[in-house]
CSV table of C-alpha atoms in Angstrom, one decimal:
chain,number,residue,atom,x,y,z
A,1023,UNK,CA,-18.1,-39.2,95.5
A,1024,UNK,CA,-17.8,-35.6,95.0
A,1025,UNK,CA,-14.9,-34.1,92.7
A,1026,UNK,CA,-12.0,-32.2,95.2
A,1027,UNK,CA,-12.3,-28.3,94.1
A,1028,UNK,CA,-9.1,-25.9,93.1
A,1029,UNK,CA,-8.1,-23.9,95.3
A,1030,UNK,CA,-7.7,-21.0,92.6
A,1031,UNK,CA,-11.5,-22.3,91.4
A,1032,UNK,CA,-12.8,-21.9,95.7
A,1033,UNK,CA,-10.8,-18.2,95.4
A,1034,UNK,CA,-12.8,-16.9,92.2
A,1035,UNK,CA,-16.0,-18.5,93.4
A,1036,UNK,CA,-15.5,-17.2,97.1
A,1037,UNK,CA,-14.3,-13.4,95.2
A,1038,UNK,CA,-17.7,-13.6,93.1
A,1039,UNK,CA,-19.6,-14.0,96.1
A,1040,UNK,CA,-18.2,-11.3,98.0
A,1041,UNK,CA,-18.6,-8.9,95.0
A,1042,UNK,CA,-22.3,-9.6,94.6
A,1043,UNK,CA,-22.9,-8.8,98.3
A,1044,UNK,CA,-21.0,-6.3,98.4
A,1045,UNK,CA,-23.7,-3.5,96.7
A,1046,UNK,CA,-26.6,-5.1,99.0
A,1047,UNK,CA,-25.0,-4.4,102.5
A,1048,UNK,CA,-24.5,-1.0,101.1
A,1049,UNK,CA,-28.4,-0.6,100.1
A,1050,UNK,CA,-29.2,-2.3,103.2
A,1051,UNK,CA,-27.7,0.2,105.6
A,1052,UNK,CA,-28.8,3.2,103.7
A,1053,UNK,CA,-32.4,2.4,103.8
A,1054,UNK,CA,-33.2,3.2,107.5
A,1055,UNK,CA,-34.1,7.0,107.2
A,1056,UNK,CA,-33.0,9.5,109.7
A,1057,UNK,CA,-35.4,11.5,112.3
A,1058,UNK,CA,-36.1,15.0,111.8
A,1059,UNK,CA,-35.0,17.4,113.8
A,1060,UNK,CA,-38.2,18.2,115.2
A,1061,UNK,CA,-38.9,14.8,116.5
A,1062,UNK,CA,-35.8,14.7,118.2
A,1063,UNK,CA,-36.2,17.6,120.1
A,1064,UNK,CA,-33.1,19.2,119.0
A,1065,UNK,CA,-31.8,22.3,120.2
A,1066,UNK,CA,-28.2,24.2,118.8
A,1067,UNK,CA,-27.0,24.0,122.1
A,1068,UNK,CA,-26.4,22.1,124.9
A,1069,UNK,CA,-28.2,20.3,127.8
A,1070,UNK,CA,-25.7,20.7,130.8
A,1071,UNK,CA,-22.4,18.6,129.4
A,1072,UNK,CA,-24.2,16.3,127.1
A,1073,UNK,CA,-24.0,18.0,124.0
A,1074,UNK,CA,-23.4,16.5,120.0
A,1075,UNK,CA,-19.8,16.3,120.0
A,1076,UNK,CA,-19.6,14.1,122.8
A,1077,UNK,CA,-22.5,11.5,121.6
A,1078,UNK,CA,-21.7,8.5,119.5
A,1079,UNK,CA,-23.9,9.4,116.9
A,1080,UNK,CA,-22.1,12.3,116.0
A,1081,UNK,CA,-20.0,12.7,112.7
A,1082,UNK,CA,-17.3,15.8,112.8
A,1083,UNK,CA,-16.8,17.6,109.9
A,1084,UNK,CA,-14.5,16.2,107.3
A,1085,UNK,CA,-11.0,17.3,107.4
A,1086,UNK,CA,-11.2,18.5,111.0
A,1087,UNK,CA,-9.8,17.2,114.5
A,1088,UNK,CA,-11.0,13.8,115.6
A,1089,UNK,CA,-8.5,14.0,118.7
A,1090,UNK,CA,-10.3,13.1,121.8
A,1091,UNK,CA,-10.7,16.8,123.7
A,1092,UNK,CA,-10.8,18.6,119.9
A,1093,UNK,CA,-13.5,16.5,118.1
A,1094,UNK,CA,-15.3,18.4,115.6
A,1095,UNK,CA,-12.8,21.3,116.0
A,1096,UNK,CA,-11.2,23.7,113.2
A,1097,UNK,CA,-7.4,23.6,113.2
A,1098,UNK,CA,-8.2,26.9,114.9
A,1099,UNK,CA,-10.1,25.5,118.0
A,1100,UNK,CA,-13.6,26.5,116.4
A,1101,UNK,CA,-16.3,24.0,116.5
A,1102,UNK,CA,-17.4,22.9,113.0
A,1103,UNK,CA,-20.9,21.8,112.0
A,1104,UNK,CA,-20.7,18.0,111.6
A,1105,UNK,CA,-23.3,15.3,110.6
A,1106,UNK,CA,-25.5,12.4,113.0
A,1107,UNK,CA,-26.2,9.1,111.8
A,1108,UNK,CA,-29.5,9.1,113.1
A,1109,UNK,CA,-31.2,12.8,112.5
A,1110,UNK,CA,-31.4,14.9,109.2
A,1111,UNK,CA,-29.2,17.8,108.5
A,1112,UNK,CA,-26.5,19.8,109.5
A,1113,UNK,CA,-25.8,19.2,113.9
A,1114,UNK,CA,-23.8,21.3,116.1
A,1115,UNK,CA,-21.3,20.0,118.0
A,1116,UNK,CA,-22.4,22.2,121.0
A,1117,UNK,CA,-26.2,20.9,120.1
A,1118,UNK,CA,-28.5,18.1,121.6
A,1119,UNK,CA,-31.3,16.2,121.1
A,1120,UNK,CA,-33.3,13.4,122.9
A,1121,UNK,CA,-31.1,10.6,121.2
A,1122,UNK,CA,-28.2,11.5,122.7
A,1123,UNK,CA,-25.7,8.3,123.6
A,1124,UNK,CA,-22.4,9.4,125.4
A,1125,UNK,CA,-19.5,7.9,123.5
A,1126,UNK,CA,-17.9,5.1,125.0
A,1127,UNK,CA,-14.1,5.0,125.0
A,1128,UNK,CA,-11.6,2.6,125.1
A,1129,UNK,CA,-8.7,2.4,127.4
């Protein structure tokens, strides 16, 4: 018959457990590399109303707007060069590419 654990011995254990994961979910999604622009097909500005800004792959620049109608804006309305998740280098909000995945937004 098995011995009943501590709860304060399950905590440590289960705390130990989550700490060693931790660093190898982070490794894990860093590893996928991202496309080059080239293989993309990406182009500083846009294809009719699909543009970077609007896709979910986009990531506006830090410290700017993330409202819904502003994203990727200045605090003076000017678009700011942000980041994608799945091509390499600096993206223009006004840009597009092949991958491009319209955000989808709840209500």
């Amino acid at each position: 018959m098995a011995r009943p654990i501590s709860r304060r011995h399950f905590l440590r254990r289960t705390a130990a457990a989550a700490m060693l994961a931790l660093p190898m979910a982070a490794t894990a999604k860093k590893s996928a590399p991202k496309a080059s622009k080239a293989s993309v097909r990406y182009q500083d500005h846009p294809k009719g109303r699909d543009v970077c800004g609007r896709c979910r792959f986009f990531l506006p620049a830090v410290g700017h707007s993330n409202g819904l109608m502003m994203q990727g804006t200045k605090a003076n309305g000017t678009l700011a060069i942000g980041h994608c998740t799945k091509v390499a280098g600096r993206i223009a909000p006004m840009g597009y590419c092949i991958l491009y995945t319209p955000r989808v937004h709840s209500q």
